[in-house]
Amino acid sequence: MEIKVANVAKEFGETAALRDVSLTVRPGELLALLGPSGSGKTTLLRVIAGLEAPERGLVFFGGQDATGLPVQKRQVGFVFQHYALFKHLNVADNIAYGLRVRERARRPSKDEIARRVSELLELVQLSGYERRFPAQLSGGQRQRVALARALAVEPRVLLLDEPFGALDAKVRKDLRHWLRDIHERTGQTTIFVTHDQDEALELADRVAILSNGRLEQIGTPDEVQDRPQSPFVLSFLGDAARFEARVAGDKVLIGGKPVPVDAHGHGDGEVALYSRPWQLRLVSPVGAHARGVVAGIRRVGGSRRIEIHGAGKDKVEVETSLSIEPALGEEVGLEILGGYIFPVG
Amino acid sequence: MLDAVARNTQKGIRWRSVVTESALVRRLAIAIAIAFLTLFLVLPLAVVFVQAFSKGLGAYLAAFQEPDAQAAIKLTLLVAAISVPLNLVFGLAAAWSIAKFDFKGKSLLMTLIDLPFSVSPVVSGLIYVLLFGAQGLFGPWLMEHGIKIAFALPGIVLATIFVTFPFVARELIPLMQEQGTSEEEAALTLGASGWRTFLTVTLPNIRWGLLYGVLLCNARAMGEFGAVSVISGHIRGLTNTMPLHVEILYNEYNFVAAFAVASLLACLALVTLAAKSFLEWRAGDTLSGRPGH
């Protein structure tokens, strides 16, 4: 189902959690709400769920205004950060809860509920765990029960708040693939909140990046990585070195030398140029775009990260192949192979 | 090093954990604690029963045959039967609103809940006399309309409710605060109504704490002396509760009867203690089963 949020604003006392956020979630889409803590991503999720009422703005479910619809009537599946399983109920009763609380006319029969529960347990690969209590499950298993419980009510949208936040790295990776897999099988419109950019970029069809209660950018993982629309998006998605540059005509110049970056749409004058570690190359200091001193060398998987001081505004990281190993303190030059320019500010 | 260990062992120096005190200190501490408990708790309790049965079982039972004693027992049960359920509801409502919502004046409400603990029970009783007594604030109006509050059942119940108000709320607030609201929110997103959520999620999560609070509330309601003493007017067979009846009997040098009735209250205390231990054991069971995060 299509979910639309229009000009939503929400304040908690004096602090604004959401400022004029609008976005549309396409039917069957897996959307990530990505941002640092305090960016308003969880608040947005809770506004969509109906757990928080927005001060301004509207929420649409499938084209219908759902802003005033109470949480019980929204038919959403919400998976809480710490799962919020009912501790006094066993796994089967947890999953059946949403079906059992329906009014008589819409409530499935006992057999039907039992059938749904075993179906869902199979989907989340927990068959045979019906009689266990939440306290007897591992973190990953609780997460899967929480997901099954949310799916049991056949939600119009599935909402997950930091679904992997409380799990260790290995379980997290497994569950990521598994969630993607379940999403592909069920075709359920899904929104999940995360502060982990790798998780968002790997898992989601589209990523919405929030900062300070504002939507910075929404797009596919490729779009947000290749065409970041703000310095915030750029630096939130990964390391980037900042240089001072100038636009002159259709050229971007750094230290008077042209850089292969498109100046399209920028008027003449000062700009900030951001380059990823792999958009930089170590060269001889003579005639380079920038110069600096090697301050640190790290090995990252199959490549090397060289930290250079004095070349850009802050520290600069360059990705090189393992065969290149400069000495600490050596003066090196940088060739800028690409980057993104933004107005100075 | 090993040599040193061997030498020390030979000398009879026993190795002990660095975090425990020496055996002497430990035994001394335990002995003091036991002596203290015996002197101040076990001995008085034993005296109550010894005195109650000092003239034999017949005299003991005779104390309960007396109409005044029976009236006192009935009144005490009636007062508890009214005030405990009311405080259960008040306590639940107060704890619910404090633990689950943020609102202005929350800390004031918390302080007010604690007020009965910090005020002397005699003062608590006196407040109601000053409000509802013949010379009290509402006294003349009540008199005109033929309503009796002070020196009657309503006054006793009011004073008891006041004194026992904090027990349920105090027990539940930390429990509910710790549990947070996410389980309730989960129930709501799954389509449960507010009332249904309360019955199927909130209540089961706090049941042991609630029962414990009710138990303490009941023990205090039945045993309250000070506040009730002021407002009841000590009318034998009419406004005398068990604790007041004990005092009257004692003042009349009727020791066997006084201690016989007192032994009933002591039994109540023992039952409460046993039930409390049981609840702590049960609650500990469910609480330790909480998901760790």
XYZ file of C-alpha atoms in Angstrom:
638
model
C 0.000 0.000 0.000
C 1.206 3.487 -0.794
C 2.056 5.535 2.294
C 2.308 9.279 1.948
C 3.490 11.798 4.499
C 2.777 15.444 3.675
C 4.381 18.428 5.438
C 4.503 16.666 8.785
C 5.837 18.595 11.769
C 6.169 17.373 15.335
C 7.569 19.067 18.400
C 8.420 17.697 21.813
C 8.167 20.709 24.069
C 10.663 23.181 22.677
C 12.595 20.806 20.461
C 11.385 20.147 16.951
C 11.584 16.462 16.106
C 10.191 16.776 12.586
C 10.086 19.903 10.432
C 7.940 19.836 7.354
C 8.739 16.321 6.186
C 7.080 14.984 3.041
C 7.721 11.656 1.408
C 5.945 8.876 -0.422
C 6.526 5.175 0.099
C 5.634 3.146 -2.973
C 3.569 -0.037 -2.663
C 5.773 -3.069 -2.031
C 8.800 -0.920 -1.417
C 11.452 -1.434 1.267
C 12.334 2.058 2.463
C 15.044 2.934 4.975
C 14.795 5.995 7.206
C 18.431 6.798 7.828
C 19.910 9.435 10.100
C 21.962 10.069 13.198
C 20.293 9.875 16.607
C 18.002 12.835 17.160
C 17.335 13.240 13.453
C 13.646 12.450 13.867
C 13.617 9.126 12.048
C 11.959 7.171 14.845
C 9.457 9.984 15.404
C 8.502 9.834 11.718
C 7.999 6.075 11.982
C 5.815 6.540 15.059
C 3.792 9.255 13.331
C 3.120 6.882 10.437
C 2.137 4.150 12.930
C -0.191 6.516 14.782
C 1.756 6.255 18.030
C 2.470 9.985 17.826
C 0.141 12.650 16.529
C 1.804 15.237 14.274
C 1.282 18.912 15.091
C 0.901 19.753 11.431
C 0.743 17.795 8.222
C -1.104 14.734 6.965
C -0.511 11.004 6.688
C -2.136 9.059 3.838
C -2.603 5.314 3.607
C -3.340 4.283 0.022
C -4.606 7.751 -0.864
C -6.888 7.980 2.179
C -6.269 10.495 4.931
C -5.237 8.485 7.989
C -3.985 11.388 10.112
C -6.821 11.166 12.606
C -7.099 7.373 12.519
C -6.261 5.821 15.917
C -3.349 3.408 16.022
C -5.644 0.390 16.472
C -7.433 1.114 13.199
C -4.355 1.816 11.086
C -3.548 -1.854 10.678
C 0.193 -1.419 10.809
C 2.755 -3.974 11.855
C 5.246 -2.374 14.225
C 8.442 -4.077 15.345
C 9.914 -2.283 18.331
C 13.591 -1.744 18.909
C 13.611 -4.040 21.927
C 10.896 -6.232 20.384
C 8.351 -5.528 23.169
C 7.203 -9.144 23.200
C 4.558 -9.947 25.802
C 6.709 -11.680 28.408
C 3.841 -13.508 30.054
C 2.694 -15.094 26.782
C 4.440 -17.852 24.876
C 5.589 -17.488 21.275
C 2.360 -18.822 19.755
C 0.178 -16.589 21.946
C 2.355 -13.577 21.169
C 1.892 -14.122 17.450
C -1.833 -14.827 17.811
C -2.452 -11.718 19.939
C -3.372 -9.408 17.078
C -5.862 -11.942 15.691
C -7.445 -12.719 19.067
C -8.156 -9.085 19.957
C -10.222 -8.538 16.822
C -13.948 -8.046 17.263
C -15.953 -11.220 16.883
C -17.063 -10.585 13.313
C -13.509 -10.224 11.994
C -11.840 -12.719 14.317
C -10.651 -15.901 12.623
C -11.689 -19.246 14.108
C -9.430 -21.031 16.587
C -8.218 -23.448 13.925
C -7.600 -20.633 11.491
C -5.532 -18.751 14.100
C -3.506 -21.880 14.867
C -2.902 -22.366 11.146
C -1.780 -18.744 10.698
C 0.568 -19.020 13.679
C 2.271 -22.144 12.391
C 2.519 -20.617 8.919
C 4.212 -17.512 10.307
C 6.518 -19.547 12.530
C 7.584 -21.420 9.441
C 8.186 -18.135 7.621
C 10.430 -16.868 10.413
C 12.036 -20.306 10.786
C 10.927 -20.882 14.352
C 8.670 -23.924 13.976
C 8.716 -25.934 17.177
C 9.174 -22.856 19.381
C 5.423 -22.335 19.974
C 5.514 -23.077 23.714
C 8.686 -21.129 24.505
C 8.492 -17.881 26.433
C 10.311 -14.745 25.232
C 12.816 -15.059 28.092
C 13.872 -18.451 26.690
C 14.793 -17.049 23.279
C 17.956 -15.415 21.971
C 17.920 -11.833 20.714
C 17.684 -12.876 17.082
C 14.857 -15.305 17.810
C 12.914 -12.636 19.721
C 13.348 -10.316 16.769
C 11.864 -12.934 14.474
C 8.923 -13.579 16.808
C 8.294 -9.820 16.911
C 8.267 -9.776 13.120
C 5.888 -12.741 12.927
C 3.577 -11.060 15.451
C 3.546 -7.879 13.367
C 2.897 -9.805 10.133
C 0.056 -11.820 11.691
C -2.403 -8.922 11.415
C -1.737 -8.646 7.660
C -0.567 -5.066 8.059
C -0.973 -2.449 5.354
C 2.574 -1.387 6.094
C 5.322 -2.999 8.150
C 7.284 -0.592 10.341
C 10.561 -1.587 11.979
C 12.377 0.579 14.511
C 16.124 -0.141 14.495
C 15.366 -3.799 13.795
C 18.940 -4.944 14.229
C 20.113 -2.378 16.747
C 20.267 -4.673 19.753
C 21.954 -7.620 18.036
C 25.586 -8.543 17.648
C 27.338 -8.098 14.322
C 27.095 -11.662 13.043
C 23.397 -12.184 13.839
C 22.735 -8.762 12.406
C 24.182 -9.648 9.027
C 22.261 -12.910 8.853
C 19.001 -11.200 9.788
C 19.557 -8.479 7.195
C 19.653 -10.988 4.362
C 16.802 -12.851 5.868
C 14.638 -9.699 6.142
C 15.352 -8.848 2.507
C 14.367 -12.410 1.627
C 11.099 -12.198 3.573
C 10.351 -8.853 1.989
C 10.798 -10.327 -1.455
C 8.545 -13.263 -0.623
C 5.728 -11.273 1.015
C 5.947 -8.091 -1.066
C 5.008 -6.196 2.085
C 5.431 -2.405 1.996
C 8.087 -1.908 4.638
C 9.713 1.083 6.340
C 12.635 0.569 8.661
C 14.620 2.981 10.772
C 18.368 2.691 11.108
C 21.398 4.782 11.981
C 23.699 2.394 10.134
C 24.298 3.586 6.563
C 25.665 0.228 5.398
C 22.496 -1.462 6.573
C 20.302 1.084 4.795
C 22.270 1.042 1.555
C 22.521 -2.720 1.419
C 18.955 -3.542 2.325
C 16.634 -0.827 1.086
C 15.091 -0.124 -2.323
C 15.223 3.550 -1.441
C 16.828 5.451 1.403
C 15.421 8.579 3.050
C 18.118 10.510 4.887
C 17.045 12.723 7.770
C 18.956 15.299 9.734
C 17.648 17.602 12.442
C 14.053 16.721 11.706
C 14.368 17.503 8.005
C 14.347 15.177 5.039
C 17.711 15.758 3.375
C 17.328 13.424 0.432
C 15.386 10.395 -0.713
C 16.506 8.079 -3.468
C 17.861 4.675 -4.393
C 21.141 3.661 -2.742
C 22.912 4.514 -6.008
C 21.258 7.910 -6.299
C 22.071 9.045 -2.789
C 25.635 7.801 -3.094
C 26.315 9.122 -6.590
C 24.377 12.368 -6.368
C 24.302 13.520 -2.765
C 22.280 16.716 -2.523
C 23.903 18.147 0.581
C 27.255 17.999 2.340
C 25.404 16.294 5.216
C 24.227 13.397 3.046
C 27.655 13.086 1.539
C 29.540 12.923 4.809
C 26.903 10.800 6.544
C 27.221 8.101 3.876
C 30.983 7.795 4.217
C 34.358 9.467 4.614
C 34.986 12.486 2.425
C 37.782 15.027 2.338
C 36.894 18.672 1.938
C 38.888 21.084 -0.240
C 38.416 24.733 -1.026
C 37.893 25.191 -4.766
C 36.712 27.804 -7.259
C 34.290 27.635 -10.120
C 35.326 29.590 -13.186
C 33.040 29.198 -16.173
C 32.444 25.468 -16.657
C 35.630 24.486 -14.818
C 36.328 23.664 -11.205
C 39.761 24.807 -10.154
C 41.794 23.917 -7.114
C 45.005 25.872 -6.623
C 44.536 27.167 -10.159
C 44.547 23.664 -11.676
C 41.359 22.147 -13.161
C 39.706 19.198 -11.456
C 37.585 16.654 -13.421
C 34.346 17.630 -11.666
C 31.302 19.013 -13.430
C 30.660 22.656 -12.460
C 27.219 22.542 -14.026
C 24.726 24.800 -12.303
C 27.235 26.575 -10.114
C 28.029 30.219 -10.696
C 31.577 31.550 -10.555
C 33.100 31.797 -7.105
C 34.191 29.820 -4.065
C 32.829 26.301 -3.588
C 33.513 23.375 -1.266
C 34.765 20.260 -3.020
C 34.280 16.892 -1.321
C 36.110 13.776 -2.487
C 35.765 10.158 -1.360
C 38.973 8.269 -0.462
C 38.774 6.428 -3.794
C 38.453 9.685 -5.725
C 41.943 10.668 -4.674
C 45.344 9.402 -5.854
C 48.785 9.793 -4.341
C 51.167 11.529 -6.747
C 54.434 13.423 -6.530
C 54.067 16.747 -4.684
C 55.234 18.713 -7.690
C 52.278 19.996 -9.697
C 49.655 18.143 -7.596
C 46.199 19.513 -6.725
C 47.068 19.497 -3.055
C 49.997 18.631 -0.853
C 50.285 17.173 2.594
C 52.177 14.947 4.998
C 51.429 11.260 5.615
C 50.080 11.045 9.164
C 48.758 7.509 9.327
C 48.472 4.273 7.378
C 45.737 1.712 7.912
C 44.921 -1.517 6.221
C 41.216 -1.876 5.305
C 40.483 -5.250 3.779
C 42.208 -5.480 0.402
C 43.273 -1.854 0.243
C 45.180 0.719 2.213
C 43.940 3.991 3.737
C 46.480 6.770 3.914
C 45.716 9.659 6.244
C 47.164 12.951 5.096
C 47.393 16.156 7.073
C 47.634 19.621 5.634
C 46.105 18.886 2.248
C 42.441 19.689 2.776
C 40.315 21.483 5.320
C 40.485 18.645 7.864
C 42.276 15.332 7.566
C 42.178 13.688 4.182
C 41.892 9.950 3.589
C 43.121 8.360 0.403
C 42.459 4.810 -0.682
C 45.389 3.128 -2.381
C 46.350 -0.339 -3.445
C 48.408 -2.453 -1.086
C 51.486 -2.056 -3.294
C 51.784 1.634 -2.434
C 53.217 2.237 1.004
C 54.505 5.738 1.707
C 56.559 6.455 4.817
C 55.065 8.304 7.770
C 55.940 12.002 7.598
C 56.662 11.844 3.867
C 55.401 14.770 1.832
C 52.991 13.607 -0.856
C 50.814 15.186 -3.521
C 47.161 14.453 -4.224
C 45.472 14.179 -7.548
C 41.723 14.700 -7.365
C 39.946 12.297 -9.693
C 36.415 13.319 -8.860
C 34.149 14.744 -6.224
C 31.057 16.744 -5.408
C 30.812 20.504 -5.129
C 28.533 22.500 -2.868
C 28.210 26.196 -2.199
C 30.397 27.317 0.669
C 28.410 27.497 3.882
C 55.322 -18.648 46.057
C 54.137 -22.241 46.415
C 56.591 -22.641 49.280
C 55.047 -19.695 51.016
C 51.606 -21.225 50.582
C 52.805 -24.505 52.008
C 54.431 -22.773 54.948
C 51.381 -20.763 55.747
C 49.191 -23.827 55.600
C 51.515 -25.606 57.969
C 51.318 -22.730 60.381
C 47.567 -23.138 60.315
C 46.845 -19.889 58.473
C 43.840 -20.602 56.348
C 43.463 -18.904 53.014
C 40.286 -16.988 52.568
C 38.717 -14.857 49.907
C 39.813 -11.250 50.040
C 36.240 -10.028 49.842
C 34.912 -11.771 52.968
C 35.443 -10.767 56.559
C 37.160 -13.053 59.001
C 35.123 -15.819 60.605
C 35.044 -14.014 63.930
C 33.582 -10.825 62.477
C 31.027 -12.772 60.482
C 29.870 -14.791 63.512
C 29.710 -11.702 65.655
C 27.594 -9.847 63.092
C 25.212 -12.759 62.757
C 24.967 -13.168 66.527
C 24.129 -9.497 67.000
C 21.489 -9.645 64.314
C 19.883 -12.741 65.820
C 19.972 -11.339 69.352
C 18.399 -8.137 68.141
C 15.641 -9.917 66.215
C 14.926 -12.222 69.163
C 14.705 -9.387 71.633
C 12.588 -7.040 69.584
C 10.535 -9.299 67.328
C 10.382 -12.944 68.340
C 10.080 -12.368 72.082
C 7.186 -9.882 71.907
C 5.399 -12.111 69.425
C 5.848 -15.101 71.728
C 4.624 -13.046 74.690
C 1.414 -12.234 72.819
C 0.591 -15.903 72.386
C 1.815 -16.946 75.832
C -0.347 -14.314 77.489
C -3.319 -15.095 75.281
C -3.233 -18.759 76.307
C -2.139 -18.140 79.923
C -5.584 -19.107 81.294
C -6.053 -21.972 78.873
C -7.783 -22.470 75.568
C -11.225 -21.925 77.108
C -10.435 -18.402 78.277
C -8.788 -17.678 74.928
C -11.881 -18.706 72.972
C -14.175 -16.952 75.442
C -12.553 -13.659 74.491
C -14.037 -14.053 71.020
C -17.488 -14.990 72.308
C -17.920 -11.513 73.667
C -20.274 -9.397 71.484
C -17.957 -6.366 71.619
C -15.014 -8.404 70.392
C -17.075 -9.838 67.575
C -18.282 -6.371 66.645
C -14.684 -5.128 66.587
C -13.597 -8.012 64.335
C -16.542 -7.443 62.014
C -15.875 -3.697 61.850
C -12.196 -4.250 61.083
C -13.054 -6.674 58.279
C -15.655 -4.259 56.925
C -13.262 -1.299 56.981
C -10.591 -3.337 55.187
C -13.153 -4.663 52.707
C -14.088 -1.093 51.752
C -10.745 0.692 51.909
C -8.472 -1.909 50.315
C -10.422 -2.211 47.016
C -10.711 1.576 46.815
C -6.984 1.996 47.371
C -6.354 -0.709 44.803
C -8.177 1.394 42.227
C -6.655 4.706 43.389
C -3.170 3.216 43.555
C -3.451 1.670 40.103
C -4.706 4.916 38.599
C -2.005 6.989 40.294
C 0.793 4.590 39.388
C -0.478 4.306 35.820
C -0.583 8.043 35.282
C 2.775 8.673 36.933
C 4.630 5.837 35.267
C 3.202 6.015 31.766
C 2.517 9.689 31.131
C 4.371 12.955 31.385
C 2.373 15.851 32.719
C 2.787 19.012 34.731
C 2.629 18.534 38.483
C 3.843 14.950 38.299
C 6.400 15.415 41.063
C 3.772 17.156 43.195
C 1.518 14.134 42.789
C 4.394 11.852 43.800
C 4.954 13.938 46.929
C 1.256 13.888 47.759
C 1.186 10.108 47.477
C 3.972 9.946 50.048
C 2.246 12.395 52.391
C 0.445 9.767 54.508
C 3.831 8.179 55.242
C 5.301 11.403 56.531
C 2.308 12.596 58.540
C 1.694 11.159 61.986
C -1.406 8.903 61.886
C -2.869 10.853 64.787
C -2.770 13.982 62.665
C -4.384 12.070 59.793
C -7.258 11.176 62.087
C -7.481 14.658 63.474
C -7.849 16.162 59.984
C -11.103 14.283 59.529
C -12.382 15.273 62.943
C -11.656 18.905 62.097
C -13.380 18.528 58.747
C -16.385 16.404 59.621
C -16.754 16.654 63.428
C -19.627 18.544 65.048
C -17.446 21.650 65.399
C -15.669 20.906 62.133
C -15.742 22.696 58.812
C -18.561 20.645 57.298
C -19.964 19.579 60.678
C -23.067 21.822 60.806
C -24.008 21.084 57.202
C -23.613 17.335 57.729
C -25.652 17.541 60.914
C -28.481 19.334 59.103
C -28.614 16.605 56.497
C -28.326 13.837 59.060
C -25.057 12.458 57.733
C -22.616 11.039 60.255
C -18.967 10.819 59.246
C -16.824 11.465 62.299
C -17.216 8.886 65.106
C -18.886 6.527 62.625
C -17.976 4.005 59.931
C -17.457 6.586 57.110
C -14.875 8.472 59.180
C -13.001 5.301 60.071
C -12.976 4.245 56.439
C -11.772 7.696 55.294
C -8.939 7.743 57.829
C -7.929 4.202 56.885
C -7.944 5.018 53.173
C -5.771 8.060 53.853
C -3.234 6.148 55.895
C -3.015 3.176 53.515
C -3.102 5.139 50.269
C 0.637 4.944 49.408
C 1.055 1.158 49.607
C -0.310 0.084 46.229
C 0.940 3.151 44.331
C 4.427 2.992 45.861
C 4.733 -0.653 44.963
C 3.598 -0.176 41.372
C 5.293 3.070 40.290
C 8.881 1.758 40.076
C 7.660 -1.490 38.534
C 5.643 0.274 35.845
C 8.356 2.828 35.170
C 10.862 0.086 34.628
C 8.598 -1.780 32.261
C 8.024 1.271 30.078
C 5.248 1.515 27.536
C 6.477 -0.444 24.546
C 4.496 -3.605 25.319
C 1.338 -1.536 25.596
C 2.185 0.224 22.349
C 2.747 -3.134 20.705
C -0.719 -4.252 21.825
C -2.255 -1.053 20.481
C -0.625 -1.416 17.067
C -1.949 -4.976 16.974
C -5.451 -3.558 17.283
C -6.216 -3.989 20.993
C -8.359 -1.345 22.669
C -6.993 0.591 25.636
C -9.022 -1.441 28.123
C -8.073 -4.708 26.468
C -4.414 -3.670 26.531
C -4.684 -2.932 30.226
C -6.263 -6.299 30.974
C -4.068 -8.473 28.753
C -0.709 -6.698 28.900
C -0.375 -4.193 31.753
C -2.137 -6.165 34.462
C -0.317 -9.471 33.895
C 2.994 -7.628 33.993
C 2.309 -6.027 37.357
C 0.175 -8.740 38.977
C 2.693 -9.839 41.622
C 3.637 -6.311 42.568
C -0.022 -5.374 42.720
C -0.859 -8.323 44.958
C 2.045 -7.454 47.206
C 0.884 -3.860 47.479
C -2.666 -4.981 48.289
C -1.339 -7.320 50.943
C 0.636 -4.588 52.676
C -2.281 -2.204 52.301
C -4.606 -4.741 53.908
C -2.245 -5.440 56.808
C -2.010 -1.757 57.555
C -5.748 -1.174 57.093
C -6.564 -3.848 59.684
C -3.811 -2.832 62.058
C -4.123 0.963 61.907
C -4.437 2.457 65.381
C -3.551 6.147 65.539
C -5.755 7.710 62.873
C -8.699 5.436 63.600
C -8.355 6.018 67.336
C -8.866 9.754 66.892
C -11.813 9.606 64.535
C -13.680 6.554 65.856
C -14.633 7.941 69.266
C -14.089 4.495 70.834
C -17.753 3.545 71.011
C -17.750 -0.084 72.173
C -19.505 -2.481 69.894
C -20.013 0.303 67.345
C -16.862 2.126 66.269
C -14.171 0.003 67.904
C -11.845 -1.785 65.529
C -9.634 -4.657 66.655
C -6.570 -2.579 67.581
C -8.782 -0.173 69.552
C -10.534 -3.060 71.241
C -7.177 -4.483 72.311
C -6.286 -1.201 73.935
C -9.593 -0.938 75.805
C -9.335 -4.494 77.103
C -5.786 -3.905 78.197
C -6.683 -0.695 80.016
C -9.349 -2.672 81.844
C -6.688 -5.183 82.995
C -8.392 -7.876 80.941
C -5.028 -9.208 79.752
C -6.126 -12.587 78.450
C -8.827 -11.083 76.249
C -6.536 -8.248 75.130
C -3.812 -10.650 74.084
C -6.293 -13.056 72.539
C -7.540 -10.345 70.173
C -3.946 -9.178 69.693
C -2.988 -12.716 68.713
C -5.442 -12.500 65.818
C -3.661 -9.377 64.581
C -0.319 -11.134 65.073
C -1.576 -14.047 62.990
C -2.558 -11.583 60.280
C 0.992 -10.237 60.352
C 2.446 -13.742 60.065
C 0.171 -14.649 57.165
C 1.101 -11.377 55.427
C 4.767 -12.132 55.940
C 4.432 -15.639 54.526
C 2.411 -14.410 51.535
C 4.946 -11.641 50.937
C 7.814 -14.129 50.866
C 5.855 -16.302 48.472
C 5.116 -13.342 46.190
C 8.718 -12.206 46.217
C 9.743 -15.687 45.225
C 7.154 -15.789 42.426
C 7.839 -12.265 41.221
C 11.570 -12.952 41.327
C 10.856 -15.857 39.028
C 9.066 -13.782 36.430
C 11.272 -10.742 36.844
C 14.489 -12.648 36.306
C 12.937 -13.950 33.110
C 12.902 -10.485 31.623
C 14.697 -10.094 28.333
C 18.124 -8.680 28.980
C 19.001 -5.609 27.002
